[in-house]
Structures are given as C-alpha cells and as structure tokens.
Coordinates of C-alpha atoms and ligand atoms in Angstrom, one line a residue:
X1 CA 17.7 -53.5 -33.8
X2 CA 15.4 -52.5 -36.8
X3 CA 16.8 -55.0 -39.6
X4 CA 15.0 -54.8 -43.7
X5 CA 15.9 -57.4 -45.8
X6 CA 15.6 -57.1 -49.6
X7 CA 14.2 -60.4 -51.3
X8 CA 11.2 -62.2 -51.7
X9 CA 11.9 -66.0 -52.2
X10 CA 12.2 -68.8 -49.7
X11 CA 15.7 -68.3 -48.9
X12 CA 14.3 -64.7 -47.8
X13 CA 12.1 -66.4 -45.8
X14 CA 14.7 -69.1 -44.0
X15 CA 16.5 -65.6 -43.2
X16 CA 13.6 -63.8 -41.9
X17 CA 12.3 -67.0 -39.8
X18 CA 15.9 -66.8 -37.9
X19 CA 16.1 -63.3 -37.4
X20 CA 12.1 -62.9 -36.2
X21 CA 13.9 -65.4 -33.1
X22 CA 16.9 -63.0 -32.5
X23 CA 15.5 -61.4 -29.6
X24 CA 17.7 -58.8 -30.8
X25 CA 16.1 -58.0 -33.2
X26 CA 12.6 -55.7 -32.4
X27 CA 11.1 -54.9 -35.6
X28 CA 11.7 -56.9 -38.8
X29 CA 11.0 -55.7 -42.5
X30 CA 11.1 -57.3 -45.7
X31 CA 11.1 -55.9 -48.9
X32 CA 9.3 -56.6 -51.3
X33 CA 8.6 -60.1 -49.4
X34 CA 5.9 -62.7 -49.7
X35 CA 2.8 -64.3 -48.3
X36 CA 4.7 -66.2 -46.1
X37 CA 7.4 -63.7 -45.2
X38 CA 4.6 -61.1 -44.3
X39 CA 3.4 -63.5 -41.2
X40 CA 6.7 -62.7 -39.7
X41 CA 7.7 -59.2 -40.9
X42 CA 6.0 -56.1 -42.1
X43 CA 6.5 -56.3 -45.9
X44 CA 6.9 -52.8 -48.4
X45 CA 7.1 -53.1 -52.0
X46 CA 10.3 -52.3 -53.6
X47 CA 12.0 -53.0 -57.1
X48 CA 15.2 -54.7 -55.2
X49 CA 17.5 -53.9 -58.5
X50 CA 16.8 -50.1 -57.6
X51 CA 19.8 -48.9 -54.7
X52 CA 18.1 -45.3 -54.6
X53 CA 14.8 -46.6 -53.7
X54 CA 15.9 -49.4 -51.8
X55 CA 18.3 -47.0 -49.6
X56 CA 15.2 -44.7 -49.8
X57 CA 13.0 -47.2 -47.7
X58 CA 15.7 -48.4 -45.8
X59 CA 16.4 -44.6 -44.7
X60 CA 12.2 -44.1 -44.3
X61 CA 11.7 -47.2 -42.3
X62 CA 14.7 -46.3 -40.0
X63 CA 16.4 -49.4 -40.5
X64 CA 19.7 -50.2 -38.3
X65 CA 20.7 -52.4 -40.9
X66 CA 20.3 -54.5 -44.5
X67 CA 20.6 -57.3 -45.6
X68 CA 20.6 -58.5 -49.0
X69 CA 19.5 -62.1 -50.0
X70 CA 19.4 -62.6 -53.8
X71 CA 22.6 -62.2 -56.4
X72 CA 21.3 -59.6 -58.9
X73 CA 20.5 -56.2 -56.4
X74 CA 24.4 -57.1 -55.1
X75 CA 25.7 -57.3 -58.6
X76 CA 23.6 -54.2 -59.3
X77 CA 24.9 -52.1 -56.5
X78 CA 22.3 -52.0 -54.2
X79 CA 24.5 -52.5 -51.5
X80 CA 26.9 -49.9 -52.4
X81 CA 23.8 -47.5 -52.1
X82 CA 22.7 -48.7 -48.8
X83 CA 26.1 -47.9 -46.7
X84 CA 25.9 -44.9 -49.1
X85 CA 23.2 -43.5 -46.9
X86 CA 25.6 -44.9 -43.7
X87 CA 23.5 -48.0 -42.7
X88 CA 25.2 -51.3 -42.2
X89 CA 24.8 -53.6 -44.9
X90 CA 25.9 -57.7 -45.0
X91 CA 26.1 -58.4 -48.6
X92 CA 29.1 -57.6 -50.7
X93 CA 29.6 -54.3 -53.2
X94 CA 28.7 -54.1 -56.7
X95 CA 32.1 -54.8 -57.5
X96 CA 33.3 -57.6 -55.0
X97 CA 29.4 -59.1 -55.9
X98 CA 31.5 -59.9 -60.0
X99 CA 32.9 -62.9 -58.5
X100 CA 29.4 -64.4 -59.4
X101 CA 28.4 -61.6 -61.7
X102 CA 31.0 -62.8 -64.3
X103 CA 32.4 -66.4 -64.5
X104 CA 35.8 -64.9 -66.1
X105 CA 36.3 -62.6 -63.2
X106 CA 35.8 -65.3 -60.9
X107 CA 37.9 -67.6 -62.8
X108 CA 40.9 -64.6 -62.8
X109 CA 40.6 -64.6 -59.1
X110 CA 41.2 -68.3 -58.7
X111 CA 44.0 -68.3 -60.7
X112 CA 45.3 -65.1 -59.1
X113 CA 44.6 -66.9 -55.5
X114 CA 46.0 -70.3 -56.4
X115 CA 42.3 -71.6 -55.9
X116 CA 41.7 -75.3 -57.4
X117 CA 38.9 -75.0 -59.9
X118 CA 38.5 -76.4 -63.6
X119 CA 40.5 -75.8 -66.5
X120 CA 38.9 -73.5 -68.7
X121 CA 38.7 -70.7 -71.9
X122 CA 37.0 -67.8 -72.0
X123 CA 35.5 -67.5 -75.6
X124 CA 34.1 -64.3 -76.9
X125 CA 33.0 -65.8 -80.8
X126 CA 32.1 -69.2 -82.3
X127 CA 35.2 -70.4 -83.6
X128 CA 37.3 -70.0 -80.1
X129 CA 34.1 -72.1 -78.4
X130 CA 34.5 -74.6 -80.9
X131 CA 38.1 -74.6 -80.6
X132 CA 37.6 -75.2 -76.4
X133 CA 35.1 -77.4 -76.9
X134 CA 37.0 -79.6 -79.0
X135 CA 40.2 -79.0 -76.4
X136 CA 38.5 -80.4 -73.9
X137 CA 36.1 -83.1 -75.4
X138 CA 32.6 -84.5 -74.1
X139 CA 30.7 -84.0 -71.6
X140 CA 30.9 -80.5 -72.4
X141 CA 30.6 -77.5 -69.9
X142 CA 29.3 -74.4 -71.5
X143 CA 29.0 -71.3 -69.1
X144 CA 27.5 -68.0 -69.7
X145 CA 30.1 -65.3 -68.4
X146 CA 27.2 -63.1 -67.0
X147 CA 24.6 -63.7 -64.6
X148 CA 21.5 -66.0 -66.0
X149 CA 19.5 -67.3 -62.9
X150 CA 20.7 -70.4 -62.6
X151 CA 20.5 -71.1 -66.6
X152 CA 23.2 -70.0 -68.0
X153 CA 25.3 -73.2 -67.5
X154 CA 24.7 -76.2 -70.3
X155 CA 25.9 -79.4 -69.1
X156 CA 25.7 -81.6 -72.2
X157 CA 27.2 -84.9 -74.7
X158 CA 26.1 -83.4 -77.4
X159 CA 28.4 -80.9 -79.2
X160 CA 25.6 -79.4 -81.1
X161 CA 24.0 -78.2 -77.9
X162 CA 27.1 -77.3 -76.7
X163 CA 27.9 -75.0 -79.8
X164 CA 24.0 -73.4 -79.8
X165 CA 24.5 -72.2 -76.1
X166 CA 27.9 -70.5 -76.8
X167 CA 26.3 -69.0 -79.9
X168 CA 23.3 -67.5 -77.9
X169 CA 25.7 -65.7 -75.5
X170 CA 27.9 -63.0 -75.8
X171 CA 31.1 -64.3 -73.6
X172 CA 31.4 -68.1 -72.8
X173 CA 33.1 -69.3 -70.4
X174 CA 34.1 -73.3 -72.0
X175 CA 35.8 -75.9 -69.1
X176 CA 36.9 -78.6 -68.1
X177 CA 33.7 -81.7 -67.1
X178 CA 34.5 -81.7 -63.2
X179 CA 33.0 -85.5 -62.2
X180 CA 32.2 -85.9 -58.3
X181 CA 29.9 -85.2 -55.8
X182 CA 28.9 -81.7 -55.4
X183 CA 28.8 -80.0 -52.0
X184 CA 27.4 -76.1 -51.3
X185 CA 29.8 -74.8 -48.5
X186 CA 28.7 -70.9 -46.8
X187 CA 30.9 -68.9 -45.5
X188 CA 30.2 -65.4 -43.9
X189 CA 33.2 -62.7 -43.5
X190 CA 33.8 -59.3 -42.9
X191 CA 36.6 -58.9 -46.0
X192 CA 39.1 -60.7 -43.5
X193 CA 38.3 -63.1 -41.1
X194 CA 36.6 -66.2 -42.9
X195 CA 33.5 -68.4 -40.8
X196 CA 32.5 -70.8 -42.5
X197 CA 29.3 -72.6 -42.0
X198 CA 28.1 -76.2 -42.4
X199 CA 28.1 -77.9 -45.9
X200 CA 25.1 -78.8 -47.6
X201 CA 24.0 -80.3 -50.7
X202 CA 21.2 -79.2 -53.2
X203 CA 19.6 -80.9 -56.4
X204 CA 19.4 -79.1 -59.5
X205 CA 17.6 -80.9 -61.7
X206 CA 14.0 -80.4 -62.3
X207 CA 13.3 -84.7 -62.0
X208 CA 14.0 -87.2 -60.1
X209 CA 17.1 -89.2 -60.7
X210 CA 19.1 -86.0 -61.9
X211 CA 16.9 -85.9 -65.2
X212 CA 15.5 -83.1 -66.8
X213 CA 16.9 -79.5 -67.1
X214 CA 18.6 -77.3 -64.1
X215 CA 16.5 -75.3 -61.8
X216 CA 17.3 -73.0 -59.2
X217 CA 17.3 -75.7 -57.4
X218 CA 14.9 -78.6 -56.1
X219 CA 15.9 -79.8 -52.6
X220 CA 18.5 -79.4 -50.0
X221 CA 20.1 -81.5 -47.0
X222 CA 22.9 -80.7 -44.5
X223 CA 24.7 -82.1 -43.0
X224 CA 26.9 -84.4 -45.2
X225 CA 27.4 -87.5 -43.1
X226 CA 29.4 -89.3 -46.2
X227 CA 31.7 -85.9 -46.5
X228 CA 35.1 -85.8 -45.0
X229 CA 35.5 -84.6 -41.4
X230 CA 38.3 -82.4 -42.5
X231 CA 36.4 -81.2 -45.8
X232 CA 35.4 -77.7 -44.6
X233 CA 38.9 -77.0 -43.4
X234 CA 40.6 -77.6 -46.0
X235 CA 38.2 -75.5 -47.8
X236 CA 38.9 -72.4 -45.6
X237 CA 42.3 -73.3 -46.3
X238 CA 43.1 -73.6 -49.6
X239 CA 39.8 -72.1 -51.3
X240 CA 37.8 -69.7 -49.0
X241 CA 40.5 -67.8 -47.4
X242 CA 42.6 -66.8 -50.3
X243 CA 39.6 -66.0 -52.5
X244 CA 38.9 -63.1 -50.0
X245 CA 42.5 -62.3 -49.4
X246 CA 42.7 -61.9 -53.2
X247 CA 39.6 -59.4 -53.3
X248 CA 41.0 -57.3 -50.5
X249 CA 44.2 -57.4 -52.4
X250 CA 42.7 -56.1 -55.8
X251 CA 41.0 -53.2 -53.5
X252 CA 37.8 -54.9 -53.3
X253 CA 37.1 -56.1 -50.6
X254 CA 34.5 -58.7 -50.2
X255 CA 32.1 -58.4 -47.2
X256 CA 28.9 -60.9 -46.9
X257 CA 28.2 -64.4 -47.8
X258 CA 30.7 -66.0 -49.9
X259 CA 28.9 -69.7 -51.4
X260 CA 31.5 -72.1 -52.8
X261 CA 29.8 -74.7 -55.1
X262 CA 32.2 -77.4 -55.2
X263 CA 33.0 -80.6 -56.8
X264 CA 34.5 -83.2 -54.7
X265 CA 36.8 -85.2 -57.6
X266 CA 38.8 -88.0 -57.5
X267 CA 42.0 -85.9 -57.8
X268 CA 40.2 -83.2 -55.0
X269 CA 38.2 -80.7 -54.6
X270 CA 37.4 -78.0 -56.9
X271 CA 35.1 -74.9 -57.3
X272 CA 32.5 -75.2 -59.9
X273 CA 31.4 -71.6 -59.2
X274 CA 31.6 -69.1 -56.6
X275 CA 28.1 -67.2 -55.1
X276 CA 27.8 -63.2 -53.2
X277 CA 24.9 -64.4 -51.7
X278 CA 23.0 -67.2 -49.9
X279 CA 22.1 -70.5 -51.5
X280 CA 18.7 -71.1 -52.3
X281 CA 17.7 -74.1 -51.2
X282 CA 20.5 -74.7 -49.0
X283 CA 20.0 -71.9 -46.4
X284 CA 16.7 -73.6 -45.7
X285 CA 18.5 -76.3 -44.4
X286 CA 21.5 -74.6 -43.5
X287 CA 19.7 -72.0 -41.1
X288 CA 17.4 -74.7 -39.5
X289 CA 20.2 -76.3 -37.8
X290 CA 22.1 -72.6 -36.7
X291 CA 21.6 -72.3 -33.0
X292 CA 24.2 -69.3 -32.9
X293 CA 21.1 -66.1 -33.1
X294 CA 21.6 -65.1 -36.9
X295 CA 21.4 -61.1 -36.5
X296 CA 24.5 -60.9 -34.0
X297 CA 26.5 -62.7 -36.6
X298 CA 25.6 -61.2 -39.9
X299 CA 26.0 -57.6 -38.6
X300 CA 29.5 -58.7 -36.4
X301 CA 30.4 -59.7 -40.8
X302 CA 29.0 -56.2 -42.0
X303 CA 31.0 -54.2 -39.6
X304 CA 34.1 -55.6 -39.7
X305 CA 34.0 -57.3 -36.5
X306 CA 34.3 -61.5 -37.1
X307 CA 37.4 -61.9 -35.9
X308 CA 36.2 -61.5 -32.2
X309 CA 32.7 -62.8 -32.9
X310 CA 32.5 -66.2 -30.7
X311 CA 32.5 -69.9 -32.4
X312 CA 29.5 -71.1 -33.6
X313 CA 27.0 -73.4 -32.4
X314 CA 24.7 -75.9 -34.1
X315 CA 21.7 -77.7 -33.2
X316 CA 22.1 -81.7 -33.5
X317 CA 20.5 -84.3 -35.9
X318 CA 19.9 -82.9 -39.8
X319 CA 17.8 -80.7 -42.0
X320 CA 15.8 -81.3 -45.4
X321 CA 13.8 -79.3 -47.8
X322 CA 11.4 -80.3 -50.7
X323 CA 10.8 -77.6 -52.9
X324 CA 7.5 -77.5 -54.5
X325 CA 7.8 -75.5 -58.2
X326 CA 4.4 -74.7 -60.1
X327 CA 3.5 -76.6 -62.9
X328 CA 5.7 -75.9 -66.0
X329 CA 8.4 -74.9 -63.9
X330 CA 11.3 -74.3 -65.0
X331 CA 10.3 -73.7 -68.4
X332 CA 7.0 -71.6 -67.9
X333 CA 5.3 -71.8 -65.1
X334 CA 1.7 -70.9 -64.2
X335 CA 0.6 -68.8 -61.4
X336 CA -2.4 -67.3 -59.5
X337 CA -3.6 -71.2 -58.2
X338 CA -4.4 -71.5 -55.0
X339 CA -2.2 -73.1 -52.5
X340 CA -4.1 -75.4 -49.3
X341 CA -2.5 -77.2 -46.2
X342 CA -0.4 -74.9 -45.6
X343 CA -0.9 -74.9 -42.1
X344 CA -1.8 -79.1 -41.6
X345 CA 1.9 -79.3 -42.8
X346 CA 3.4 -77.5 -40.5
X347 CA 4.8 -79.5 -37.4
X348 CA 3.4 -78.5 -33.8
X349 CA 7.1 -79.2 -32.4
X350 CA 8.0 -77.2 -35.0
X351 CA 10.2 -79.9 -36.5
X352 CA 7.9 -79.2 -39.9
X353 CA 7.7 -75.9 -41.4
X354 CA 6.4 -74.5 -44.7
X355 CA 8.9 -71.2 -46.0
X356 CA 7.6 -69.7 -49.0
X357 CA 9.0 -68.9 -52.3
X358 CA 6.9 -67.4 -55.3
X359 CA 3.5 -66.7 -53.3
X360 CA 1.3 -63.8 -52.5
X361 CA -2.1 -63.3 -50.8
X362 CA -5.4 -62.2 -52.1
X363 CA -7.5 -59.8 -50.7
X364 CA -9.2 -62.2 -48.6
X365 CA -5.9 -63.8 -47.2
X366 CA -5.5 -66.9 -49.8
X367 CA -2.4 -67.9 -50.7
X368 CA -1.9 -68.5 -54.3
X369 CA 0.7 -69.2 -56.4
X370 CA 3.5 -66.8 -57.9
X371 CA 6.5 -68.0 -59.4
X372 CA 8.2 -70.8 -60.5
X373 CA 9.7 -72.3 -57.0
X374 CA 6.7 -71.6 -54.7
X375 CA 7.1 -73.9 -51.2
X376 CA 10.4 -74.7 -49.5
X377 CA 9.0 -77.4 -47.4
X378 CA 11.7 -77.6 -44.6
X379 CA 11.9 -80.6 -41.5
X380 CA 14.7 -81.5 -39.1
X381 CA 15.5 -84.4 -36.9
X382 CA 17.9 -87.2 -35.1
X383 CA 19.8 -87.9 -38.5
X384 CA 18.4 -87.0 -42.3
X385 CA 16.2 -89.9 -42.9
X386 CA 14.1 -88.6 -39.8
X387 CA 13.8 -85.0 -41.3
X388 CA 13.5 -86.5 -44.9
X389 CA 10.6 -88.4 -43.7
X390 CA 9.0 -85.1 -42.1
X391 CA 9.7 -83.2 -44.7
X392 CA 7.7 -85.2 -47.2
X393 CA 4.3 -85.9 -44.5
X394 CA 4.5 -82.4 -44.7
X395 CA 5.1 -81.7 -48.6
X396 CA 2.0 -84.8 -49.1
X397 CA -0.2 -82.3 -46.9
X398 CA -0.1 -79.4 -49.4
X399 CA -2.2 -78.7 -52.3
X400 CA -1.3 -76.9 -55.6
X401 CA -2.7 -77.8 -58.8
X402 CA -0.1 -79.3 -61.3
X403 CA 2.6 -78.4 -58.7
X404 CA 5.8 -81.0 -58.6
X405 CA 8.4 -81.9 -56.4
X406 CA 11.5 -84.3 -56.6
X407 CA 11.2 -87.4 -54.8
X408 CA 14.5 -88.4 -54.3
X409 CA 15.7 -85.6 -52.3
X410 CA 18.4 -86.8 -49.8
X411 CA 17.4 -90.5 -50.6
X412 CA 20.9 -91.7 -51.4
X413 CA 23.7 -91.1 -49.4
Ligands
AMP501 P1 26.6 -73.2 -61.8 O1 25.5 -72.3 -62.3 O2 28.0 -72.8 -62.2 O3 26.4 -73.7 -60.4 O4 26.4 -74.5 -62.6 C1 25.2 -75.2 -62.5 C2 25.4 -76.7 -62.4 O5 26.1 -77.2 -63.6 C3 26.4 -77.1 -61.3 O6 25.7 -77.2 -60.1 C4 26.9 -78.4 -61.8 O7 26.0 -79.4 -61.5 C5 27.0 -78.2 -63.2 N1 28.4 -77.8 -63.6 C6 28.9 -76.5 -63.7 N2 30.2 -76.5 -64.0 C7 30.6 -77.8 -64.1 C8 31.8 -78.5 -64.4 N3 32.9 -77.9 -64.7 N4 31.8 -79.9 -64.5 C9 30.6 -80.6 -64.2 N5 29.5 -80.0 -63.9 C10 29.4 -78.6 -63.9

C-alpha cells in the first residue's frame, strides 16, 4: 500500500518509523516531513492546513491512504477533503476533530456522555471569569476554548494571572484544579469499536522538577508500572466508549485517534482534556513498544473495520524519550544551528534511536535546527530505568548549541 502522512514533527516521525517496518506497506510519503523523516520516506512540501492541496498530492502521488498526525489540519478539515477525493483517511472530520478544537464542545460531550471530568464555566467576558474564578478558588485553571498549541491552558495561584489569561482570549473555559497524577491514554476506533492502547505519561513543563512554563511537551515513558492493572479498562468503560458513542449519536461520528489526558484523583479519574490526534511525546514511546504492524491497524480504524481487527500485541520491558528543544524554547527559540551525533546516538541493537522534530537539511546533508522541539531521543529496555538510562547515553551524544533537555524524565515513579 502507498500510505502519505501529513506532519512534520517527531511524533510524524515515530509514525513513519513503524509504518517504513509494515512490510505492507511499499512506498511511504510524508508531507511536508523533516530531515529525519526524509531517511525513511520520500518527503513533498505541502501547507498541511490546506485540504485541496493536500488531497491534491495525495490524489498525484497515488496514495492508498492518509494519515494525519497533528490537531490543526483535522480541526481545519483536511481530512474531510481527503475521503472527499475517496482515499481512506485515519484521523477524524473537521467536525468530530472540535472535541479538541473547542474545550466547551468537549466539555458538552462529557456531560452529554456522562464522562467524569472537572467542574467548570465557560465565560465569554471578564466579569463571568472573575465570577468562576472566584467559584472555584486557587490554584486556578484557565483554559482557552480554541485551539493554542499547547498554550492556551494557565495553571496558576495567582489570581492576577489568572484574570490576564481570560482577558487575552475570547471564550474561556474556567474549572475546577484536578490534583493527581496525570496519565496520556490512546485509543484508535473506527466511530464504534474502541482499542485502546497502552497508557503513557509525558512532562509538560519546560524544567526539571515541573518548573518553568508548559511546552508541548518534554519527555515521555510507558508503561505505567505504579498505574492500576484495571486503569485502561475502566477507561474504555466509563470515558472512551461513551465519548465516541456520543459523537456518533450527535451525527458525528468520530474516526481516528482519540487521546484522553487524564488526571488520576483521589476521588477517580477524570479527563483533563480530550485530543483528535496522536500525543506528542507519548507516541514515541507508545509506538516503540507496538509489535502489532501499525498500517494494518490504522487503516482496519479508517474503514470501519476494528471490530474484527485481532487483539493487540506488545513488545516487553519499557520505552523513554528525552526531547531536546532549541535554546529559548518555548518562548522563542532559535534555529538554523547545526545539530552533531546524530548517528553516535543511535543504538546498533536498535534499542537507541534519534526521531526528529523541528529539523531540516542543508544542501550538503547537515542537519540543523528548525523549531522549538527538535530531537525526540527515544530507548527501550527490560523495565524503564534500562531504557531511561539508554535514552540519556544517547541524548549526552548529541550536539546543539544552547539546546536543553529535562533531566528528570521518568526518574520518579
Ligand atoms: P491541556 O492543554 O488541557 O492538556 O492542559 C495542559 C496541562 O495543564 C495539563 O497537562 C495539566 O497539567 C494542566 N491542567 C489542565 N487542566 C487542569 C485541571 N483542571 N486541573 C489541574 N491541571 C490541569
């Protein structure tokens, strides 16, 4: 099968990597990709937020089917255009894709579903945020209702801050502090049948310790050895399952990746938000322990045909990445340095594997910089202190002026 996928970051990559070892798939594409991503498929330029063109390459290349990594071509429709033009697609319409296009839309499915999540007001001017923020007291939890790249949720003690980030948007979304242990939890389905994955946990902050401001996210680790046995079954149940019962309900049915990003509190779990697409970091890790070929199962979800796709099967032992961000990342980070050890980190077992984020090549083949997040330094082994440990001989290897990375990823369990 001739499979394009639309994305250029590392979670692009993690999802190129496992397809480029479905042997069925024979010719790979990314769009627009990276320099990492191009080693492994043939890469085109494309604006991803454009359907028409996107479906227009998809069409040209003669692609058997798309798939869509990031959240903002799904929330723009680009998927809708795709199976316009009758290719297969796995990633969700324009409209099922508002579930993490809007926080209010996601928060009237949850209610409409009966799914636990946080209490919470939707505030559209400063007087109701003040009013919310007052009704539910510190820390405050200040959401943005549309979608802000991982920025548009404040955290904060201080009511001041609280107030300015409600002010600088137009629809807030004000809620309940939800205190707990967070856990990522992927789930692929066809609109019906619901198969959910293994659960993961990322790091937000930019600094160790959970200091500093929220990224897209720093470092990943799955499994969960502290997490309850029965955890992602209850999730099915009470969360996954009637969230995509609702949307086929409404008449928009959800097809793709559905991400839950949950808290686990002391009176249970809830959802702090709900994803269309694939976590970034977590599919790094996610992926590396998948032994079930990743093509067979994605298209099985994007043409209706999970419920007699066979149970999944997973590799042993654990998975961590370290993501190296450029220097001023989050707030403005530099690009065009050139990046070195890329290959001196990777493992000869292939236990130690560098998957690329914001880079590109020069006309002579160096690698240099490009965005914010630019390595995704991935490692399994036996248990997660054996892939942690990997993961950072490898990260040490690499060079990138100014670059940082968190420390402390998958240190405490
Ligand atoms: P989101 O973009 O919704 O994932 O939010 C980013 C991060 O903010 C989450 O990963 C949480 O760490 C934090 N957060 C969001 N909502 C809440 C909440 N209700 N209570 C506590 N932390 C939250």
């Amino acid at each position: 099968m001739k499979v394009l996928v639309i994305g250029g970051g590392a979670r692009e990559h993690a999802l190129c990597r496992a397809l480029s070892l479905d042997p069925d798939v024979t010719e790979l594409f990314c769009a627009p990709g990276n320099a990492g991503i191009a080693q492994i498929a043939r890469t085109h330029p494309v604006d991803p937020l454009d359907g028409t063109a996107v479906a227009d390459l998809a069409v040209a290349l003669g692609a058997e089917f798309v798939i869509v990594g990031p959240e903002a071509p799904l929330v723009a429709g680009v998927s809708d255009a795709v199976r316009g033009r009758g290719i297969p697609v796995f990633g969700p319409s324009g409209e099922a894709a508002r579930l993490e296009g809007s926080k209010a839309f996601a928060k009237d499915v949850m209610a409409a579903a009966g799914v636990p999540t946080a209490r919470s007001y939707l505030c559209t001017d400063a007087a109701e945020a003040a009013e919310a923020l007052d009704a539910f007291g510190a820390p405050y939890v200040v959401k943005d209702d549309g979608l802000a790249a991982g920025k548009g949720v404040v955290v904060t003690a201080d009511l001041q801050v609280a107030l300015d980030h409600a002010a600088s948007c137009d629809r807030v979304v004000i809620e309940e502090y939800l205190d707990g242990p967070e856990v990522s939890l992927f789930a692929v389905t066809d609109g019906v049948t619901v198969v959910p994955l293994q659960p993961a946990q990322d790091f937000k902050r930019a600094y160790d310790g959970d200091e500093g401001p929220n990224t897209g996210g720093m470092g990943a680790y799955s499994p969960l050895p502290w997490a309850d046995p029965k955890l992602v079954d209850e999730v099915l149940e009470t969360v996954l399952q009637p969230t995509v019962d609702e949307l086929r309900r409404r008449g928009t049915p959800f097809s793709g990746l559905l991400y839950a990003g949950l808290a686990i509190t002391a009176r249970g779990v809830r959802v702090i938000e709900f994803n269309a697409r694939f976590g970034d970091p977590e599919t790094q890790v996610v992926l590396a322990r998948l032994k079930t070929p990743l093509n067979g199962f994605l298209y099985a979800a994007a043409t209706g045909c999970l419920a007699d796709f066979p149970g999944l099967r997973w590799r042993e032992g654990a998975a961590v990445t370290v993501v190296i961000a450029a220097e001023g990342y989050p707030e403005s980070p530099r690009g065009g340095d050139p990046v070195t050890g890329l290959a001196e980190a990777e493992a000869e077992d292939g236990t130690a594997y560098v998957l690329h984020a914001g880079t590109r090549a020069d006309a002579d083949g160096t690698v240099l910089s490009a965005g914010g997040r630019v390595l995704s330094v991935t490692a399994t082994g036996k248990d997660i202190p054996q892939a942690r440990e990997r993961a950072y001989a490898a990260t040490a290897r690499i060079g990138l002026k100014g670059s940082h990375h968190r420390g402390d990823i998958a240190a405490k369990l």
